[in-house]
Every structure is written in structure tokens, then in C-alpha cells.
Short mmCIF file of C-alpha atoms in Angstrom, two decimals:
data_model
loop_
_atom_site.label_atom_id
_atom_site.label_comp_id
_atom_site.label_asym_id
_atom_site.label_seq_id
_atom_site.Cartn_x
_atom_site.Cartn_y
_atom_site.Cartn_z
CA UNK A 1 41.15 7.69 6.30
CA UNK A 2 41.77 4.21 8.55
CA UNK A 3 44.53 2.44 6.82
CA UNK A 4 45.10 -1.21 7.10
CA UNK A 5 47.88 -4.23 7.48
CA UNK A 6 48.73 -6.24 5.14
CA UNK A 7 48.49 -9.96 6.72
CA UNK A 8 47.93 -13.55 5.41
CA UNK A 9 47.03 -11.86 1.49
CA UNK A 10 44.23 -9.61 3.56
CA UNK A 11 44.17 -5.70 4.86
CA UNK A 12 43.42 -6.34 8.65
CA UNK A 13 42.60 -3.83 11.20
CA UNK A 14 45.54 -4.18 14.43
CA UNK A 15 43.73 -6.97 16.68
CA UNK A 16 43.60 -4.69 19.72
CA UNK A 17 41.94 -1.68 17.22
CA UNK A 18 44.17 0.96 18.02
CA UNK A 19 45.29 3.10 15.91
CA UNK A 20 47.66 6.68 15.97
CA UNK A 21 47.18 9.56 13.52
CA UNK A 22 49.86 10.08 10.69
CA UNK A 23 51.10 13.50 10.40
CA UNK A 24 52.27 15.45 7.31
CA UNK A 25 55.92 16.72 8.35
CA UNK A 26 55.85 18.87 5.22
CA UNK A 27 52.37 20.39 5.56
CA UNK A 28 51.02 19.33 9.76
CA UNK A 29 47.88 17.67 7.99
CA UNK A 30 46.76 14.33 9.17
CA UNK A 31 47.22 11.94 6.54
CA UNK A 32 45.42 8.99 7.91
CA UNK A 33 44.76 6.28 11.35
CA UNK A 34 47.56 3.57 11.36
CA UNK A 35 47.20 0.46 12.70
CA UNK A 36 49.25 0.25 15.99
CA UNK A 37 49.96 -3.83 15.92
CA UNK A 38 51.15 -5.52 19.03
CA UNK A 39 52.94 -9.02 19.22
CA UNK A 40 50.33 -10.73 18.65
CA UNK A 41 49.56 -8.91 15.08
CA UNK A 42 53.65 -9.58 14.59
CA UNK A 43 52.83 -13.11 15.67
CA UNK A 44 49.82 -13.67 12.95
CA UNK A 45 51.88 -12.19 9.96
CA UNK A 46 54.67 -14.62 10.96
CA UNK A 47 52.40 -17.79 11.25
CA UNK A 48 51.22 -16.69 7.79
CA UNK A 49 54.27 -16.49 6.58
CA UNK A 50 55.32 -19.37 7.63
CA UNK A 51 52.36 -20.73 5.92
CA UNK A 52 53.37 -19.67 2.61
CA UNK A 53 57.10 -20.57 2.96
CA UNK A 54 56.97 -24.16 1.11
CA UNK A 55 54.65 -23.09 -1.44
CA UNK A 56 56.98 -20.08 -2.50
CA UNK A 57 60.35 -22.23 -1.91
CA UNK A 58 58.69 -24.58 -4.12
CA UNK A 59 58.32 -22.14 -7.12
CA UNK A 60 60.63 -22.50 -10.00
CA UNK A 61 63.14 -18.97 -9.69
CA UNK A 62 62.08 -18.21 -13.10
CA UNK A 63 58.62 -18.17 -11.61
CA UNK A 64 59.22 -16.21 -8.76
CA UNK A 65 60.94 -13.25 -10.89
CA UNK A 66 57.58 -13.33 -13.12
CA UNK A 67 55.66 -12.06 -10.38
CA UNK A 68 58.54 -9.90 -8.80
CA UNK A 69 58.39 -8.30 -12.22
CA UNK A 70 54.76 -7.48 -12.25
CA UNK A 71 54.99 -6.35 -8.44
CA UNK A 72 57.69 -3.59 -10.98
CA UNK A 73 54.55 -3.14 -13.19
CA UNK A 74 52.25 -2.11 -10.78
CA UNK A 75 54.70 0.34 -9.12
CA UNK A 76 55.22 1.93 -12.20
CA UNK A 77 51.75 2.50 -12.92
CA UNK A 78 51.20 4.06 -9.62
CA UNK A 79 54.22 6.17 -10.22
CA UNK A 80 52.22 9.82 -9.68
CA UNK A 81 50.69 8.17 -6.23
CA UNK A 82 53.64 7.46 -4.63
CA UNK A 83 55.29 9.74 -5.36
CA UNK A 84 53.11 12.23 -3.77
CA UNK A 85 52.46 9.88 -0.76
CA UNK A 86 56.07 9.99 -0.41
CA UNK A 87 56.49 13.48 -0.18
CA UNK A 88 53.41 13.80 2.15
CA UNK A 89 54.58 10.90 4.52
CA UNK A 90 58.56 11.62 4.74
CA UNK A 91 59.17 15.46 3.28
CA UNK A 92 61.23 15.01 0.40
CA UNK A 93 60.74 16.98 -2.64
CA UNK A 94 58.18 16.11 -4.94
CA UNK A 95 60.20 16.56 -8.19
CA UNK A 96 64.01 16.94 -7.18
CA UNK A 97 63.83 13.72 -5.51
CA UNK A 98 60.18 11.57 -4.61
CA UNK A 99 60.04 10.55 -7.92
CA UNK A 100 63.62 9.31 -8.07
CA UNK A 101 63.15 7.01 -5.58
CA UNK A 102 60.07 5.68 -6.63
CA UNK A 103 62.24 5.05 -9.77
CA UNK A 104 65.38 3.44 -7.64
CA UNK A 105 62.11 1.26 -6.78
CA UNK A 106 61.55 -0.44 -9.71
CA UNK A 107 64.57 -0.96 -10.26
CA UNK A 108 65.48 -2.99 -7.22
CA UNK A 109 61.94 -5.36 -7.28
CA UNK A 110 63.59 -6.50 -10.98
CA UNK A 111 67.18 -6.29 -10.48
CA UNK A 112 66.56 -8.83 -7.60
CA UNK A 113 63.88 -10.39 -10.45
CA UNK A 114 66.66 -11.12 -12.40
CA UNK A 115 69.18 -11.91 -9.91
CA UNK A 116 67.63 -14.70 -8.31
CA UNK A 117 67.33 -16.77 -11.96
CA UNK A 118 71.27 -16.33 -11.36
CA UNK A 119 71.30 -17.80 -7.86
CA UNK A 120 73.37 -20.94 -8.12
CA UNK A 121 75.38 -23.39 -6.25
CA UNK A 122 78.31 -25.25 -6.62
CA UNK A 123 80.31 -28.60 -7.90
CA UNK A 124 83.07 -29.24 -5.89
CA UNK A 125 85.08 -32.44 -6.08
CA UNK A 126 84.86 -35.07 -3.63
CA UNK A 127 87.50 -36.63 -1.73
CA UNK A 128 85.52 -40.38 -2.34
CA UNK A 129 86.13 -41.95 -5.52
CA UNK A 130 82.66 -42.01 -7.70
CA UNK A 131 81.07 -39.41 -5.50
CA UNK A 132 79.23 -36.65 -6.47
CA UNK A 133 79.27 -33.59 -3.96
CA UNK A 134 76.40 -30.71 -4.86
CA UNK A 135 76.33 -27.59 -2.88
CA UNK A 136 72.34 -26.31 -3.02
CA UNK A 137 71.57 -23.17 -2.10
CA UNK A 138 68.17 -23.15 -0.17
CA UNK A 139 66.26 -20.30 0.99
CA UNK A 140 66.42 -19.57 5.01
CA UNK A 141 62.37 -20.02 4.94
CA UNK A 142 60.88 -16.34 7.11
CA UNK A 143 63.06 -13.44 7.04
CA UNK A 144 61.65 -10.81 9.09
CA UNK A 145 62.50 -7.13 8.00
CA UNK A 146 62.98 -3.97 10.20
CA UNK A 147 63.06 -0.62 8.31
CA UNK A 148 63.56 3.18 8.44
CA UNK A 149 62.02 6.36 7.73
CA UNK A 150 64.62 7.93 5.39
CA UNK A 151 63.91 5.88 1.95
CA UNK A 152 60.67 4.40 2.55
CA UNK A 153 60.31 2.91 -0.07
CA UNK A 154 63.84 1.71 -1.46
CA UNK A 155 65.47 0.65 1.67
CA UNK A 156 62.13 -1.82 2.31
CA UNK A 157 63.02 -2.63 -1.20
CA UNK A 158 66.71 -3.95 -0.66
CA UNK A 159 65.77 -6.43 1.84
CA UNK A 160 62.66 -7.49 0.75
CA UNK A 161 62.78 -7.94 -2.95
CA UNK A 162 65.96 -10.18 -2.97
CA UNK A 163 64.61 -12.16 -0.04
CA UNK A 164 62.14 -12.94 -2.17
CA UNK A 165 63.71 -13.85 -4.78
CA UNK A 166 66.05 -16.33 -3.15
CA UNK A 167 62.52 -18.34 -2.22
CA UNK A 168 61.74 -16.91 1.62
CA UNK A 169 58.55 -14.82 2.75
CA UNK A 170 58.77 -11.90 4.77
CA UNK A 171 57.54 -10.26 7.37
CA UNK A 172 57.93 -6.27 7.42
CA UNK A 173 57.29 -3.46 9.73
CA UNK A 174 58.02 0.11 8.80
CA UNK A 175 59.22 2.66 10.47
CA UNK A 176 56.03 4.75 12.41
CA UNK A 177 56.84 7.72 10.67
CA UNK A 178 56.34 6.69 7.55
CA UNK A 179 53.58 4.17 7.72
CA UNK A 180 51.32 5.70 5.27
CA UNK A 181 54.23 5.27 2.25
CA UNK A 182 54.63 1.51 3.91
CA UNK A 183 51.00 0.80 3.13
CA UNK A 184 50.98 2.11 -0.26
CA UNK A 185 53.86 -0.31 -1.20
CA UNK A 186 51.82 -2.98 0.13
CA UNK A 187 49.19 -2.07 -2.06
CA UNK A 188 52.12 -2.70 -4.58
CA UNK A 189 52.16 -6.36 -3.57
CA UNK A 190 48.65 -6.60 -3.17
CA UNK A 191 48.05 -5.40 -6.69
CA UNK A 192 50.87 -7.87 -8.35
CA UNK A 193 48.67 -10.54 -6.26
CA UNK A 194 51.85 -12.48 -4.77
CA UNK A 195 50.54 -15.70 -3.08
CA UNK A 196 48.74 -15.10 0.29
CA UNK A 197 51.57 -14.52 3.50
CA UNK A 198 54.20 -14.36 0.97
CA UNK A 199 54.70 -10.24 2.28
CA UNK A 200 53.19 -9.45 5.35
CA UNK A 201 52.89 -5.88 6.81
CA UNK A 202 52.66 -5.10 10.23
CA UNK A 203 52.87 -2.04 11.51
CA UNK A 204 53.30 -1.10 15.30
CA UNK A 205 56.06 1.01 17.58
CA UNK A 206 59.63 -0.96 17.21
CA UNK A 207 60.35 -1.72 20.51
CA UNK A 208 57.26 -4.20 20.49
CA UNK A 209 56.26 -5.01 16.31
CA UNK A 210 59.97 -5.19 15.77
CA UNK A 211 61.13 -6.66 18.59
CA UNK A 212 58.95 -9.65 18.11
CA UNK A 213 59.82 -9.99 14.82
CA UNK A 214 63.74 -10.39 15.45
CA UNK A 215 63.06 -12.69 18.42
CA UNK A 216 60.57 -14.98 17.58
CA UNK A 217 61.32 -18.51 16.87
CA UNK A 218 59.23 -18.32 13.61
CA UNK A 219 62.09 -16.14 12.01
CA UNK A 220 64.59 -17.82 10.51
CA UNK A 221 66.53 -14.55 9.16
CA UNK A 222 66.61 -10.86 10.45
CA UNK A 223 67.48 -8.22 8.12
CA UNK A 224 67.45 -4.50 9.63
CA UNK A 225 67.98 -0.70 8.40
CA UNK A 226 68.32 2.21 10.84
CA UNK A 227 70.20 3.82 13.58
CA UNK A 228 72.90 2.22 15.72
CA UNK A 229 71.43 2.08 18.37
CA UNK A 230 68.48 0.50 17.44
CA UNK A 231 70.46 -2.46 15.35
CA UNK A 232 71.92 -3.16 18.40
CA UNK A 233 68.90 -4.07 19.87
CA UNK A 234 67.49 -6.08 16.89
CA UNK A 235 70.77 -7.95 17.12
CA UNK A 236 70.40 -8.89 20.26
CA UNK A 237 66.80 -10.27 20.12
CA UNK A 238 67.85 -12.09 17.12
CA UNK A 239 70.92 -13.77 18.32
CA UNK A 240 71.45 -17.14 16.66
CA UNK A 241 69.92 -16.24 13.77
CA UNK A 242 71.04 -15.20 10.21
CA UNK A 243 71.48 -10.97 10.46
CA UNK A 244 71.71 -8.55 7.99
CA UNK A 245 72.35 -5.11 9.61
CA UNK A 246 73.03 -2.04 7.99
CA UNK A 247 73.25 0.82 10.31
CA UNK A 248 75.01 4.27 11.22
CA UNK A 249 77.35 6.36 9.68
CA UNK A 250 79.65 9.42 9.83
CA UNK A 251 81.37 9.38 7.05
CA UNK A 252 83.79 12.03 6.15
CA UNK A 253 84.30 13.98 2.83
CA UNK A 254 87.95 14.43 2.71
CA UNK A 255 89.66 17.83 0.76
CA UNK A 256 92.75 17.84 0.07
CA UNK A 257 94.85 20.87 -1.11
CA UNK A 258 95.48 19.52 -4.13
CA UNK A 259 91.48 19.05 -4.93
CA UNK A 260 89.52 20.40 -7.73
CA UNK A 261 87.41 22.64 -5.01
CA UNK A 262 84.38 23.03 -7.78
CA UNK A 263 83.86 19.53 -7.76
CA UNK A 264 84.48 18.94 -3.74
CA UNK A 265 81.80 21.80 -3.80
CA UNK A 266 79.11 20.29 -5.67
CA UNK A 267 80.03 16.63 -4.14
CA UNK A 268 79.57 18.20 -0.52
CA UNK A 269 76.20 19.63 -1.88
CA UNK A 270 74.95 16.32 -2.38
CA UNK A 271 76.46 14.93 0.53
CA UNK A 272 75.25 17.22 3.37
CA UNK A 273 71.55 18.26 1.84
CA UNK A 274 70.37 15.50 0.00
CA UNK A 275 66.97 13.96 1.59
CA UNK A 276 68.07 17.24 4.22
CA UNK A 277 70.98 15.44 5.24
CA UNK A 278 69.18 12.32 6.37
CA UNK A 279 71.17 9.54 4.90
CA UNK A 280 73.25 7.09 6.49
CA UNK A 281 75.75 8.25 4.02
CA UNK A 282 75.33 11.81 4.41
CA UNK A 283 78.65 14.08 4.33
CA UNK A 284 78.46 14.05 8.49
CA UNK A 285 82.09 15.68 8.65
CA UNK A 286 84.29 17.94 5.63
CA UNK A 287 87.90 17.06 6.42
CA UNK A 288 89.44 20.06 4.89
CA UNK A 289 93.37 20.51 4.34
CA UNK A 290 94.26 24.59 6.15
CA UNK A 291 95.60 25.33 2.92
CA UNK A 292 92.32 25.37 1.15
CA UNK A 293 89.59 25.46 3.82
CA UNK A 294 88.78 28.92 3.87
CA UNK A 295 88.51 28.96 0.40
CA UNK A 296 86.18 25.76 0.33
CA UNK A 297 84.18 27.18 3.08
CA UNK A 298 83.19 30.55 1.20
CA UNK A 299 82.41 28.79 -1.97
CA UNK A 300 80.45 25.58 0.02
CA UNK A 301 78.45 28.68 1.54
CA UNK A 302 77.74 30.78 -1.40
CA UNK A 303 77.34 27.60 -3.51
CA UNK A 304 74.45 27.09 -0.47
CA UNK A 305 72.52 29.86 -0.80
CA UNK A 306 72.59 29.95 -5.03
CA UNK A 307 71.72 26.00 -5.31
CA UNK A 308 69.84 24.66 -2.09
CA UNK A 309 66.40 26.27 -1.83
CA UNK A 310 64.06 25.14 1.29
CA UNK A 311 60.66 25.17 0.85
CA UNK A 312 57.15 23.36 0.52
CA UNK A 313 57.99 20.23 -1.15
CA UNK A 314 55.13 20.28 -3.72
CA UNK A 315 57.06 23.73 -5.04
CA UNK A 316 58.87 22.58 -8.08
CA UNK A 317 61.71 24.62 -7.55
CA UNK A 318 62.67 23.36 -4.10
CA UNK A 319 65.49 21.36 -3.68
CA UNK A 320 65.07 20.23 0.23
CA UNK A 321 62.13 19.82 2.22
CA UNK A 322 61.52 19.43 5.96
CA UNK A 323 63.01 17.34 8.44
CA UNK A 324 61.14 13.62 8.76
CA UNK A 325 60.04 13.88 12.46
CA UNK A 326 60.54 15.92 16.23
CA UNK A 327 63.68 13.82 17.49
CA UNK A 328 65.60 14.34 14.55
CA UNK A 329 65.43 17.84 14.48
CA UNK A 330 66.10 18.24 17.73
CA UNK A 331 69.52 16.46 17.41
CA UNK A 332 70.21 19.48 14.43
CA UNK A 333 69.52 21.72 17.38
CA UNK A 334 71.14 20.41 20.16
CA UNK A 335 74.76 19.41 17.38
CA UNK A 336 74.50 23.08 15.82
CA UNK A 337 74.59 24.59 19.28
CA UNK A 338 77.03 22.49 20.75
CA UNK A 339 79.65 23.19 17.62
CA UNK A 340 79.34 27.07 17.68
CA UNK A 341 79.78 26.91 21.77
CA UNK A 342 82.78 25.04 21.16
CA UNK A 343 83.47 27.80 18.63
CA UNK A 344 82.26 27.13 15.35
CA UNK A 345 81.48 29.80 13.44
CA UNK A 346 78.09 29.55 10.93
CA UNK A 347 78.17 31.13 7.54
CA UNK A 348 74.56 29.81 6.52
CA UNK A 349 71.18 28.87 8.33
CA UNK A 350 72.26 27.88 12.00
CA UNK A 351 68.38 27.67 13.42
CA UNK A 352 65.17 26.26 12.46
CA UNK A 353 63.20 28.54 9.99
CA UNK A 354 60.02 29.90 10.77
CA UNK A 355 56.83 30.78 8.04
CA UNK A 356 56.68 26.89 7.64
CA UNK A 357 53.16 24.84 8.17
CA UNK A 358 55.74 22.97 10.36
CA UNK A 359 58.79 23.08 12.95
CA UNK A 360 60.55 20.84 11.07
CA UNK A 361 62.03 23.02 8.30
CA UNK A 362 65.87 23.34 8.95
CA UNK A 363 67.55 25.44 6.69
CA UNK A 364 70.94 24.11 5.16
CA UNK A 365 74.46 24.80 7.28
CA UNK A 366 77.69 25.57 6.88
CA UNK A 367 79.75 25.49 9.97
CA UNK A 368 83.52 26.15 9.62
CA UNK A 369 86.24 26.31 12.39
CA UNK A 370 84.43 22.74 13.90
CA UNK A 371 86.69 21.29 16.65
CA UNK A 372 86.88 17.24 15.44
CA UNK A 373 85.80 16.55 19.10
CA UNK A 374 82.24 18.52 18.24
CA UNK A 375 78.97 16.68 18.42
CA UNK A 376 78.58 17.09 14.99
CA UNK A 377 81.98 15.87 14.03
CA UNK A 378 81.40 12.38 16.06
CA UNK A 379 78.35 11.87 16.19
CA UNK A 380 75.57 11.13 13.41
CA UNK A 381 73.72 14.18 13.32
CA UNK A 382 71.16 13.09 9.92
CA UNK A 383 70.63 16.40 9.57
CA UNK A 384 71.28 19.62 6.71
CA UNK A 385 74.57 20.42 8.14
CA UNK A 386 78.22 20.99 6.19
CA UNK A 387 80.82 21.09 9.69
CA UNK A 388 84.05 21.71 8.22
CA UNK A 389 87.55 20.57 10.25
CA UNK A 390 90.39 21.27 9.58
CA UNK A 391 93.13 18.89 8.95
CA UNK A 392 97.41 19.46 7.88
CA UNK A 393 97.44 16.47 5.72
CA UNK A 394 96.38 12.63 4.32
CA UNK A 395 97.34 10.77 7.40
CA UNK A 396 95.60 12.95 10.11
CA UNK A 397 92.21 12.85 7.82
CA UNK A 398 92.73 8.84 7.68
CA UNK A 399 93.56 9.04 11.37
CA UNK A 400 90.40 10.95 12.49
CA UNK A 401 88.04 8.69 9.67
CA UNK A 402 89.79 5.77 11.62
CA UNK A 403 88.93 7.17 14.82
CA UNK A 404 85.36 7.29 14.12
CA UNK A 405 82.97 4.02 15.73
CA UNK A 406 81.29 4.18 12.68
CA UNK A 407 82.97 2.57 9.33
CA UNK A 408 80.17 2.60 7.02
CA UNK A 409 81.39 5.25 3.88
CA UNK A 410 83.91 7.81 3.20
CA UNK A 411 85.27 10.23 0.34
CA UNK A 412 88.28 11.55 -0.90
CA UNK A 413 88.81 14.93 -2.99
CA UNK A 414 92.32 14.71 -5.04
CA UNK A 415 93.91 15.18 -7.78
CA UNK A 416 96.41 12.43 -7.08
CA UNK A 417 95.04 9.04 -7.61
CA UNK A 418 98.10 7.82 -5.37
CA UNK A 419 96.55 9.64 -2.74
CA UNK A 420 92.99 8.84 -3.26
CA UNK A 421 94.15 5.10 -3.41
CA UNK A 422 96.27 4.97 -0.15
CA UNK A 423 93.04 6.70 1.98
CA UNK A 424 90.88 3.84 0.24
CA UNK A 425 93.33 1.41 1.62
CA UNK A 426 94.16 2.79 5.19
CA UNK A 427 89.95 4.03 5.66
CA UNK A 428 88.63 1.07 7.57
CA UNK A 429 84.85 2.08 5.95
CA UNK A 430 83.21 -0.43 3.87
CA UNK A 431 82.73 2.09 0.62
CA UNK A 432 85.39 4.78 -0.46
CA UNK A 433 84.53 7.48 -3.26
CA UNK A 434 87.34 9.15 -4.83
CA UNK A 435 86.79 12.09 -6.41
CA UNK A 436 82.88 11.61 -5.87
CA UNK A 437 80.19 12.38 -3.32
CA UNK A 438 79.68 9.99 -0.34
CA UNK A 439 75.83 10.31 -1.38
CA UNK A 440 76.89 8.07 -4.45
CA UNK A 441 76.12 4.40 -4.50
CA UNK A 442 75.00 2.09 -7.02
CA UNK A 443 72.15 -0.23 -6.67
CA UNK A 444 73.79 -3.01 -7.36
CA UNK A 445 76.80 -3.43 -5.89
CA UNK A 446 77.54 -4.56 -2.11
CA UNK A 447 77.13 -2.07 0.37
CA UNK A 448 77.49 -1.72 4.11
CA UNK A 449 79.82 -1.30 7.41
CA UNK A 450 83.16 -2.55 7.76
CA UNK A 451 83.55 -5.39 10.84
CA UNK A 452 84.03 -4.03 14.43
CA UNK A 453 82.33 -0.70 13.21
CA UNK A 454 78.85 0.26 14.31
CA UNK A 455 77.71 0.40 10.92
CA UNK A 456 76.53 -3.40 10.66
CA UNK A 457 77.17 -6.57 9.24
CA UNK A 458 76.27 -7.89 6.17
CA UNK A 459 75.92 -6.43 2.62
CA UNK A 460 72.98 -5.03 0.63
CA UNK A 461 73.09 -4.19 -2.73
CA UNK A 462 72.00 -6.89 -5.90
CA UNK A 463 72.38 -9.54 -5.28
CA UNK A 464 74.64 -10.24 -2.11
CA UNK A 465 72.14 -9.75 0.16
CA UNK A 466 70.82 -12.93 -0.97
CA UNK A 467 74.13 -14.44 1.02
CA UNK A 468 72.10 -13.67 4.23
CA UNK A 469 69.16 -15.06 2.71
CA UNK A 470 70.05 -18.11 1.95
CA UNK A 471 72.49 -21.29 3.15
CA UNK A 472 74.24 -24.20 1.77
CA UNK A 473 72.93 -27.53 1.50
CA UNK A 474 75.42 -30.12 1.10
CA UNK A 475 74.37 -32.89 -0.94
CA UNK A 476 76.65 -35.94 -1.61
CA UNK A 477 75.61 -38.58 -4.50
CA UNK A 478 77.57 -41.56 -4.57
#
């Protein structure tokens, strides 16, 4: 199957012709030839969406969230494809979580619908006698969007939809690994029939689609989801120019001894194995008080092996599929081994599991006895791993959460709301749950890193991302 890009309100072919093959990780099957753009693909979508810019600024908001809203219709009628695409494309399970995202989908195309009827300005007074001062806001014009493998489908959907709405276009490019779920969102957007070069897809390898997308002068806004490492880059290129960058975490889970352990349990399930652990949110680190981590550690481990079940992700019953590509399982590897040489002990999984159609099936794990210095402790390992420290009290688990680089999201277990409330105040992370997992978020309300973190800049989340996405025009009327 030769898929296509999505340029100018046409499926083009990359302008150079070549393609790569798109692998299944859950099954090893090729799913389909993928356009490999260059910069000069990246530089057609962005004349085309630069194109479309005045025609789309110029529609009324109320017109804009009509077709935002059927862009929702269409998704929901292909509910059963993309689901299964998604599952095929990225790994995750078909049932316990594909079609929850396609869900979490809908939801964000008209949330952001809805939100951008609400996007106003303001009235404040002038200092002139008889003047009039109106602050308008006005869209940037082209925001260019950069986007990873883990949520293919939602994460695209928190940039793009509200950019939309606030009256830019967009150009998007995926993340390679999951090109073939990109192109069936496009067909999304192709369906609704959105205005020619109002969303452009181009897909390509990062370093040159993406690159060229932060740093050309046809950008006026950069908006980017992924690793460190990789926002720094995109910064970079795109310096001078409105950023919205959401990026790593290592947020810990924090137990304390007073903590209903049943519900730390279940949160640290959620945490540590949802999507297999590749979340930007994912319980990296259990900061256990001594007086309750052995105890937390055997039921985390039994709870484990009763609740998680690895498997072929078309298998109802599965609860966590394969890991989304080769690098990132490798990282499981290389953090795993590094934790038990430092003296970790495992009590489930530990190693890759074999009588898979792929190498990329990593059972859940539960390390206890983790030395905070570990790999997997400090770094972000996005993998199915639980690596429990132990602390003595509050202030050494807000010390070692402050002495992360990262300051994206972090939990507290306790029964003392005093307590929970004095971490959320000392945690320098931009979300804190209390008594919750760190996998919980809602859709609309802001998310991202706290400043001088490596976690970003910026918020996603309803409607504030539209703060990126658009500026202030002052306009005086005398």
C-alpha cells in the first residue's frame, strides 16, 4: 500500500519519490510505503499554508468551529478504522486503550470547536480622554507542528485543533513511527473538506521535515511534543518565534507511610504500564517512605502479575502491548540493567519476552531497592518499569522531585491533605496529583513543564494553548 501527504487540499507523493516501509511493532508486518519528504516537500506545505492563512483568518469563529465539528463527525464515523490503525501503527491495545484515544480525539477537535467562539479580547481604559483602547486578539497566521509517537492521534490533536480554531493553518509532520495513524487523521481532514492548505501533512525524518518546519521564515508559530532532547533542537531552529514546547518528564509517585497502599497500588498501575510506560507522565520513579516500602513493593508486584497481562494487542484481554520502536526498548534494557548492577533487586519481568511476532514486547517491572542515583531513577526511561526508592520522609521526596531536570508532573499518596498540599507547593512540576495517578490529566485544563525545567514552555490543554497561538493587537479609537 503507497500512502500519501497531505499538501495544498491534495495527497502528493514526496517530490524526490522515496519512500520507507512502515512496520507493525505489534505483529512485524509491513503496513504500508511512507512518503519520506525533504525540505522542499516541508517548503510546499508551508507556501500552501500560507496560502490559505487570510482566507481562514477571515472566517467568522463560529464558522471555523462548524467545520472543526464535522472534522469530530468524520472521526467518529471512522471510529473502528482507527482504532485498529492505531493499534497496528503504535502497539497499544485494541480495546483497553486504542479506542480511548480515538475517543480523547473527538473530544479535543470540538472542545477547541467550542473554545475558539470564546476567544476574546479586551476593553481596557485609556489614559486619553474620549479614547477608546481595544485589545484584538489575532491569529499568529502558520503554526508549524512537530509531534510524537506515543498518542498519535491526541497529542497531534492538542496543537492542531486549537490552532485552528484561533484562525492559523498548520503545517504537521508526525513522528516516523507512526506515520500510517498520521495519514489516517489526515484522511479525517480530508473527509470534513477544510479549505485547501488549511492542514498540511508532511511526513519525512525530523532532523530534516521538522527542522525546516521550525526554521523557516514562513512559520510564524512552532508548537512541539516529544523528548528533551529533541525540543531543544526545535527551539533552537525556531528562535524568535512564538514556541509551544511540551517535553520530558520523570515524574515521581510519592508514598507516604501514612498512604492508603490499595490506592497508591492501583495509581502506580496506571502510572508505570499505561501505553507500556510510554508517557511523558509515566510513574518514572515510586518514592516510597521505609516504613511501608516493602509492603508496597509485594503488593505493586503481585498486583502486576493478577492485573497487567502482555500480549497481542488485538487479544481482548490484554492490557499492554509492545514497545513503539528499537531505541526505546533498548533504553528499558540498558536502565533495567544498570539498576540491578547498582543493586536493584526485580520481583517481576526484568528482560524482554520472547514467543512475540516481535522484540519489542517488554514485560511489566517491578524493581525495588533502586539507588535514586540509578538510570532509571534520573533519567526518562518511557518504558514498563515500577523502580521503587526509598525515602525517610516528605522533605527528602520533595528534595529528590526537586532535584530532578525535569519538572513536568508529580504525585503524592497521603492521607493528610496538609501533607499532600505542602509537596504541591514545594514540587517545582507544573501538575501535582494528590491522592491520584500521575497518568491522570484532564483535557481541558493547562498542562505542561514548570520554567527552568526540561519539560518545556508553554501550556496545552483547552483552550490555553491558543495563548501561543495567537497575539494582541492594540487598537486605539479616538
Amino acid at each position: 500500500m503507497d500512502l500519501a501527504m497531505f499538501v495544498g487540499g491534495a495527497w502528493v507523493p514526496a517530490r524526490s519519490h522515496a519512500t520507507t516501509v512502515a512496520t507493525s511493532p505489534a505483529t512485524g508486518e509491513a503496513l504500508g510505503r511512507v512518503p519520506e519528504g525533504d525540505r522542499d516537500d516541508a517548503r510546499a506545505a508551508i507556501a500552501a499554508a500560507r496560502s490559505a492563512a487570510p482566507g481562514w483568518a477571515g472566517l467568522t469563529a463560529f464558522e471555523r468551529a462548524a467545520l472543526m465539528h464535522r472534522v469530530g463527525d468524520v472521526i467518529e464515523a471512522r471510529r473502528d478504522q482507527l482504532a485498529r490503525t492505531l493499534t497496528l501503527d503504535q502497539g497499544k491495545p485494541l480495546r483497553a486503550e486504542a479506542y480511548d484515544e480515538v475517543g480523547e480525539l473527538v473530544t479535543y477537535w470540538r472542545m477547541a470547536a467550542e473554545d475558539g467562539k470564546r476567544l476574546g479580547g479586551l476593553l481596557p481604559n485609556s489614559s486619553s480622554p474620549g479614547k477608546r483602547a481595544l485589545l484584538i486578539r489575532r491569529p499568529r497566521g502558520v503554526v508549524g507542528v512537530i509531534t510524537p509517537w506515543n498518542w498519535p492521534y491526541t497529542m497531534p490533536a492538542e496543537l492542531i485543533a486549537p490552532a485552528l480554531a484561533a484562525g492559523n493553518t498548520v503545517v504537521w509532520t508526525p513522528a516516523p513511527s507512526t506515520s500510517v495513524a498520521a495519514v489516517a487523521l489526515a484522511e479525517c481532514l480530508a473527509e470534513a473538506d477544510l479549505p485547501p492548505g488549511v492542514v498540511n501533512l508532511v511526513t519525512g525524518p525530523g532532523p530534516v521535515v521538522g527542522d525546516e518546519i521550525a526554521r523557516n521564515p514562513g512559520t510564524d508559530a512552532v508548537a512541539f511534543i516529544g523528548s528533551t532532547a529533541t525540543g531543544r533542537l526545535v527551539a533552537n531552529a525556531a528562535a524568535g518565534k512564538a514556541t509551544l514546547l511540551e517535553m520530558g518528564g520523570n515524574g515521581p509517585i510519592v508514598v507516604l507511610d501514612d498512604a492508603d497502599l490499595d490506592r497508591a497500588v492501583a495509581g502506580a498501575l496506571v502510572a508505570c504500564f499505561l501505553c507500556a510506560g510510554q508517557s511523558c507522565t509515566a510513574g518514572e520513579r515510586l518514592l516510597v517512605h521505609s516504613a511501608v516500602s516493602d509492603e508496597f513493593a509485594a503488593r505493586l508486584a503481585s498486583a502486576v502479575r493478577e492485573r497487567v497481562r502482555l500480549g497481542d494487542p488485538f487479544d481482548d484481554a490484554t492490557t499492554m502491548g509492545p514497545l513503539n520502536n528499537a531505541a526505546v526498548a533498548a533504553k528499558m534494557d540498558e536502565h533495567v540493567a544498570d539498576a540491578v548492577a547498582r543493586g536493584a533487586t526485580v520481583l517481576t519481568g526484568g528482560a524482554r519476552a520472547g514467543n512475540f511476532k516481535t522484540d519489542l514486547y517488554w514485560p511489566p517491572t517491578v524493581l525495588t531497592d533502586v539507588p535514586a542515583s540509578a538510570l532509571v531513577a534520573t533519567d526518562e526511561t518511557f518504558g514498563p518499569v515500577a523502580p521503587i526508592v526509598g525515602i525517610g520522609s516528605l522533605d527528602e521526596a520533595i528534595e529528590l522531585t526537586n532535584a530532578s531536570r525535569y519538572g513536568l508532573l508529580a504525585a503524592i499518596y497521603t492521607a493528610d491533605l496538609t501533607k499532600g498540599l505542602a509537596f504541591a507547593d514545594a514540587a517545582r512540576t507544573g501538575w501535582v496529583n494528590i491522592n491520584e495517578s500521575s497518568n491522570y490529566w484532564e483535557s481541558h485544563l493547562p498542562f505542561g513543564g514548570r520554567s527552568g525545567s526540561d519539560s518545556g514552555l508553554g501550556r496545552v490543554g483547552g483552550a490555553h494553548p491558543m495563548e501561543a497561538f495567537t497575539e494582541l493587537q492594540t487598537v486605539i479609537i479616538s
